[in-house]
PDB file of C-alpha atoms in Angstrom:
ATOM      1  CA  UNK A   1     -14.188-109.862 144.137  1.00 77.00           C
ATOM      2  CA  UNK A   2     -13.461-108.432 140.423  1.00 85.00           C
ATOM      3  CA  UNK A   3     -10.053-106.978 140.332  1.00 84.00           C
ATOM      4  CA  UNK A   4     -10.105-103.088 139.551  1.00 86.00           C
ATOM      5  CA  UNK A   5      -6.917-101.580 138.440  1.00 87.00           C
ATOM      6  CA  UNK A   6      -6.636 -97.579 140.334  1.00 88.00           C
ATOM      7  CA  UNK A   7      -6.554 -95.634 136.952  1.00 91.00           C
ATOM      8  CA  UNK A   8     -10.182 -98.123 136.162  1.00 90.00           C
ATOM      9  CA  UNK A   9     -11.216 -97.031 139.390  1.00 90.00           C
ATOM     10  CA  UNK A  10     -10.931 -93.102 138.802  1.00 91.00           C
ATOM     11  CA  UNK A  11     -12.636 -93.778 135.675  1.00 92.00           C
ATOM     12  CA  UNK A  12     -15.725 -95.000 136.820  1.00 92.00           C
ATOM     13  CA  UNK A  13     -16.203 -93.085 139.342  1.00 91.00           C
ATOM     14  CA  UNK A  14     -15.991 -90.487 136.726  1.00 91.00           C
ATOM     15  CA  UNK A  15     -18.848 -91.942 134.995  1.00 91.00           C
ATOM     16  CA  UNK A  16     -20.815 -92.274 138.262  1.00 90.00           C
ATOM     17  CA  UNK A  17     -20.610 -88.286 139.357  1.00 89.00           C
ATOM     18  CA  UNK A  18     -21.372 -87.450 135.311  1.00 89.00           C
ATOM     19  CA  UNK A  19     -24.455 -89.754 135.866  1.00 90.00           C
ATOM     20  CA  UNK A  20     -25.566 -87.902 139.538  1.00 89.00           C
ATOM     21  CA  UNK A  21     -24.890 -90.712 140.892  1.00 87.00           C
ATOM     22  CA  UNK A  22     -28.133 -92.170 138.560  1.00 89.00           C
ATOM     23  CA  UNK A  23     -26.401 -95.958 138.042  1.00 88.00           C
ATOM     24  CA  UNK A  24     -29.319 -96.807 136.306  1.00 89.00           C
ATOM     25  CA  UNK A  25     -28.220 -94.137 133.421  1.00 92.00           C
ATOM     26  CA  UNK A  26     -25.108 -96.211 132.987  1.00 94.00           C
ATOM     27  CA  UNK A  27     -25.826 -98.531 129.853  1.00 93.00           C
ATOM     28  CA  UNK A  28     -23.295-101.383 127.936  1.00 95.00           C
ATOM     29  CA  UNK A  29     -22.610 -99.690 124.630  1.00 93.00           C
ATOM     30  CA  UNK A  30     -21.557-102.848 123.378  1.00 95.00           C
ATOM     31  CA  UNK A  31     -19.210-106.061 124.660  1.00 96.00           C
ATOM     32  CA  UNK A  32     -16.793-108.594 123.485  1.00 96.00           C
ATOM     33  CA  UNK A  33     -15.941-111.374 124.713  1.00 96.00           C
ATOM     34  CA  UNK A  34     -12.911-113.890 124.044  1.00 94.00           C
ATOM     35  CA  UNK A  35     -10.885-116.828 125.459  1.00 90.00           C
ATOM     36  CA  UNK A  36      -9.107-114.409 128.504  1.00 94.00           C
ATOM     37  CA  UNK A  37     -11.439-110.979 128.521  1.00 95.00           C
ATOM     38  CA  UNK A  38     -14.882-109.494 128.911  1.00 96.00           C
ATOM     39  CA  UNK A  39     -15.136-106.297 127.372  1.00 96.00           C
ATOM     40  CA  UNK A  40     -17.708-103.293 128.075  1.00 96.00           C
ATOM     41  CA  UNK A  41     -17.906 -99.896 126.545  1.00 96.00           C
ATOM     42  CA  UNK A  42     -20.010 -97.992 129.197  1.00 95.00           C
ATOM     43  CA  UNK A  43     -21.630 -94.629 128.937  1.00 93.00           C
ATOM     44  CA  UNK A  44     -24.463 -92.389 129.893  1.00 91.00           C
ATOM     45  CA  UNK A  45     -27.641 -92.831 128.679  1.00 89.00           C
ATOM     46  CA  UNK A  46     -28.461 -89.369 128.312  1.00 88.00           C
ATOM     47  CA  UNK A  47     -24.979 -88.865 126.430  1.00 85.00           C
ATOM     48  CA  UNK A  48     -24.586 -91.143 124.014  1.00 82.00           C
ATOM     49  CA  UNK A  49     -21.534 -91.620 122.120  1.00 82.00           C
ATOM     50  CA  UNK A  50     -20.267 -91.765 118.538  1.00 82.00           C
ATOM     51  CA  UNK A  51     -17.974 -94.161 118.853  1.00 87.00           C
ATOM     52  CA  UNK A  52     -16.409 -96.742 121.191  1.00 89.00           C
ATOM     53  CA  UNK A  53     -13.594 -94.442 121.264  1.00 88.00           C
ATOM     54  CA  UNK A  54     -15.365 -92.302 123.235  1.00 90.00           C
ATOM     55  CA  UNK A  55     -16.604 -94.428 125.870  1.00 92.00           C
ATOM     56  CA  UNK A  56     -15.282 -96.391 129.188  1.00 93.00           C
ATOM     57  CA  UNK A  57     -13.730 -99.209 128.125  1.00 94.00           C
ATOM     58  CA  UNK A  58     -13.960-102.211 131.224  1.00 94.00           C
ATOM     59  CA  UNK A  59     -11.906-105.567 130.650  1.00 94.00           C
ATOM     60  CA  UNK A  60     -12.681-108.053 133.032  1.00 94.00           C
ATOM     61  CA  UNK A  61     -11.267-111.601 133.129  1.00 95.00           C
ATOM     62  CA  UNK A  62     -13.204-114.309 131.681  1.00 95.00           C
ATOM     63  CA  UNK A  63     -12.501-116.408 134.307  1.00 94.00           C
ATOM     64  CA  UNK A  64     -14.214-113.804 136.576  1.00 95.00           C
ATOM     65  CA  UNK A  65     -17.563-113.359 134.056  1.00 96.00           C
ATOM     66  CA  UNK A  66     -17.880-117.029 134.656  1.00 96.00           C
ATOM     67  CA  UNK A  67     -17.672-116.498 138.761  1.00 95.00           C
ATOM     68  CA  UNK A  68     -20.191-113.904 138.668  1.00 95.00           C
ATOM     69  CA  UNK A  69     -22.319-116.015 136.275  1.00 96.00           C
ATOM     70  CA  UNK A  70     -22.247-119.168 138.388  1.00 95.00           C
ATOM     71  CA  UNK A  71     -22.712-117.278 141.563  1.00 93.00           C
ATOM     72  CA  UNK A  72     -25.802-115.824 140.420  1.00 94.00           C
ATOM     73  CA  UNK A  73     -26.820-119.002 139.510  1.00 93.00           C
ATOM     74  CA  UNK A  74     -27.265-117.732 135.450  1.00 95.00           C
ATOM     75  CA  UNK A  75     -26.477-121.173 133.929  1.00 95.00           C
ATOM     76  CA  UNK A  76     -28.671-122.555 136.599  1.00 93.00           C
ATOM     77  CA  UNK A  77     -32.084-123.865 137.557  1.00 92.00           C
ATOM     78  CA  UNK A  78     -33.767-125.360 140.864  1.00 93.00           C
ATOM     79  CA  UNK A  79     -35.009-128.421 139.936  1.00 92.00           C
ATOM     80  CA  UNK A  80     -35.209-132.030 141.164  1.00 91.00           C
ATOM     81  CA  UNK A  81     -32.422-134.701 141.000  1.00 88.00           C
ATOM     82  CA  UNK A  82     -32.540-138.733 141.982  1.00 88.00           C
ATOM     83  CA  UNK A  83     -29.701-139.681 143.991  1.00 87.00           C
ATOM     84  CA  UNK A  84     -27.691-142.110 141.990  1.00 86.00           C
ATOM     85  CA  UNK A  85     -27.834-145.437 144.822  1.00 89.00           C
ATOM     86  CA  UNK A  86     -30.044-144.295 147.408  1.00 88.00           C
ATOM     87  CA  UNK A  87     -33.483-143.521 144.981  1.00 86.00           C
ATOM     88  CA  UNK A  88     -34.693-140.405 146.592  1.00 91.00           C
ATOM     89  CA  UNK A  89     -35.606-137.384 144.988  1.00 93.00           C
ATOM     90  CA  UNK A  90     -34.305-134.260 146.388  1.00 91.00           C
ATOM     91  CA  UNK A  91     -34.291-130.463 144.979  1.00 93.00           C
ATOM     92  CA  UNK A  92     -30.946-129.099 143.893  1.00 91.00           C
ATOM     93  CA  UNK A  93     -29.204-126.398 141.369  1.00 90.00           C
ATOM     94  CA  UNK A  94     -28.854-128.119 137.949  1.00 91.00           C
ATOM     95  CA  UNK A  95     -26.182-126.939 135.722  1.00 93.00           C
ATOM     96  CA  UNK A  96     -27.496-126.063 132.001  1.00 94.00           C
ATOM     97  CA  UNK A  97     -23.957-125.723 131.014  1.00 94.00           C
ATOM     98  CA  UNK A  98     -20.459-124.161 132.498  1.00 95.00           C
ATOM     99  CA  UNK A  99     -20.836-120.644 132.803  1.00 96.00           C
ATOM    100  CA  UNK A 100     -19.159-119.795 130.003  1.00 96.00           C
ATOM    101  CA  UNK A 101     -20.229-121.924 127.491  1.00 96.00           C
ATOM    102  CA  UNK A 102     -23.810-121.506 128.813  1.00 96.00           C
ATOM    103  CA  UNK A 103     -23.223-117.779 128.091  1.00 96.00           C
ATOM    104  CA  UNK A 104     -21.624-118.591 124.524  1.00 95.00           C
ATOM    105  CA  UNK A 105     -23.988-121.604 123.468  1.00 95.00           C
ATOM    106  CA  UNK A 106     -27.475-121.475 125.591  1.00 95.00           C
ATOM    107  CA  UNK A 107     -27.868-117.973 126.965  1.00 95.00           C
ATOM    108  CA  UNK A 108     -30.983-116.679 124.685  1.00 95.00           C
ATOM    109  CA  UNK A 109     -29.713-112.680 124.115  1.00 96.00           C
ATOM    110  CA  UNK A 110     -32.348-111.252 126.514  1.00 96.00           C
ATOM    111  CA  UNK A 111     -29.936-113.874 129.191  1.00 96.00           C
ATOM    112  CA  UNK A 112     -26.827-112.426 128.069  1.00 96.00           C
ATOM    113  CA  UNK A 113     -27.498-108.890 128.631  1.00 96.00           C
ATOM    114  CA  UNK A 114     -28.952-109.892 132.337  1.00 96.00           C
ATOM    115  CA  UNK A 115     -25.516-111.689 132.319  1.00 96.00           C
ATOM    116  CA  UNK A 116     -23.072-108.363 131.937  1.00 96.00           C
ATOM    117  CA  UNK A 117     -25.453-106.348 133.287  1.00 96.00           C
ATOM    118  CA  UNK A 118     -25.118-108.281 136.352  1.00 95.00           C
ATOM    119  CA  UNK A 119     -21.372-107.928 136.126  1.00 95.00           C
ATOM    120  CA  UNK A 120     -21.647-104.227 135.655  1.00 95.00           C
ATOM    121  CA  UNK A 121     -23.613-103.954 138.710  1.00 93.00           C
ATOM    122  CA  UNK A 122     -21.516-106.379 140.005  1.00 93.00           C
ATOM    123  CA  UNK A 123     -18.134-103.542 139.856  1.00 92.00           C
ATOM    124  CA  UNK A 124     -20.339-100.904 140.700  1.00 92.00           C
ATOM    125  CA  UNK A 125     -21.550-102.161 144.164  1.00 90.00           C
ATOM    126  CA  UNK A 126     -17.953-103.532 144.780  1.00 89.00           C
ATOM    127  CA  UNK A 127     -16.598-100.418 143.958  1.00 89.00           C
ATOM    128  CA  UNK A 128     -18.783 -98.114 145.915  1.00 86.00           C
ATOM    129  CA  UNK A 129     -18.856-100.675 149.185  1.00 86.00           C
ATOM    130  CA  UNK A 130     -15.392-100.672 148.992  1.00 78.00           C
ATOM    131  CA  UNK A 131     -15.306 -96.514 148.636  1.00 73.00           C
ATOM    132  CA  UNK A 132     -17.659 -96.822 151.952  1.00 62.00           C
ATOM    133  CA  UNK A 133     -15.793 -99.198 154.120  1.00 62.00           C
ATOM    134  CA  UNK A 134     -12.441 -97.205 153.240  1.00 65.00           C
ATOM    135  CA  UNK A 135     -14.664 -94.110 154.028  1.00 65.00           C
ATOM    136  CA  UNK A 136     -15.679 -95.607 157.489  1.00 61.00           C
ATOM    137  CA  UNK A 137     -12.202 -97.442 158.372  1.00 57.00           C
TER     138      UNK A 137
END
């Protein structure tokens, strides 16, 4: 579960009602990414911005991306392994690369931008099942 401070929170479901509820009009203006942080400008598609100024800025902990990466299974392929002693083959996940190196170092671009694109649908569904449950408790 990503950790979304209350003021965040109020923001984007800001950007959600602007959209009409349309999540698929929210688009990644642009990212960053260092050692600690994850950064996304969001905005509406039909509204674009000119500046990052001007749009919803979302910091999420590295240490988080990487979670959501490796749970999707993003740096990740099924494939088949040989036990080490025994000699049998047997199909497992093999790791291209920790998640976020494999996002820094392997990921082709097209894999990056499934990568935060995942995370921002990743908030959104958190954020709106979490909305719901409060909504139904």
């Amino acid at each position: 579960m990503i950790k979304i401070a209350q003021k965040l929170k109020d923001q984007l479901w800001w950007l959600i009602i602007s959209v009409d509820y349309d999540y698929s009009r929210i688009a990644i203006a642009d990212h960053d990414l260092n050692d600690d942080t994850l950064t996304l400008w969001l905005e509406d598609k039909q509204d674009y911005k000119n500046s990052l100024d001007e749009c919803l800025q979302v910091d999420i902990k590295a240490r988080e991306f990487a979670k959501i990466i490796k749970a999707e299974g993003l740096n990740s392929y099924e494939g088949n392994k040989m036990h080490p002693t025994k000699n049998f083959v047997y199909k497992a996940r093999i790791e291209i690369n920790t998640p976020l190196k494999w996002y820094q170092d392997d990921a082709a671009v097209i894999e990056q931008q499934w990568a935060r694109e995942t995370v921002l649908k990743a908030i959104l569904t958190q954020l709106v099942e979490t909305e719901a449950a409060r909504i139904y408790d």
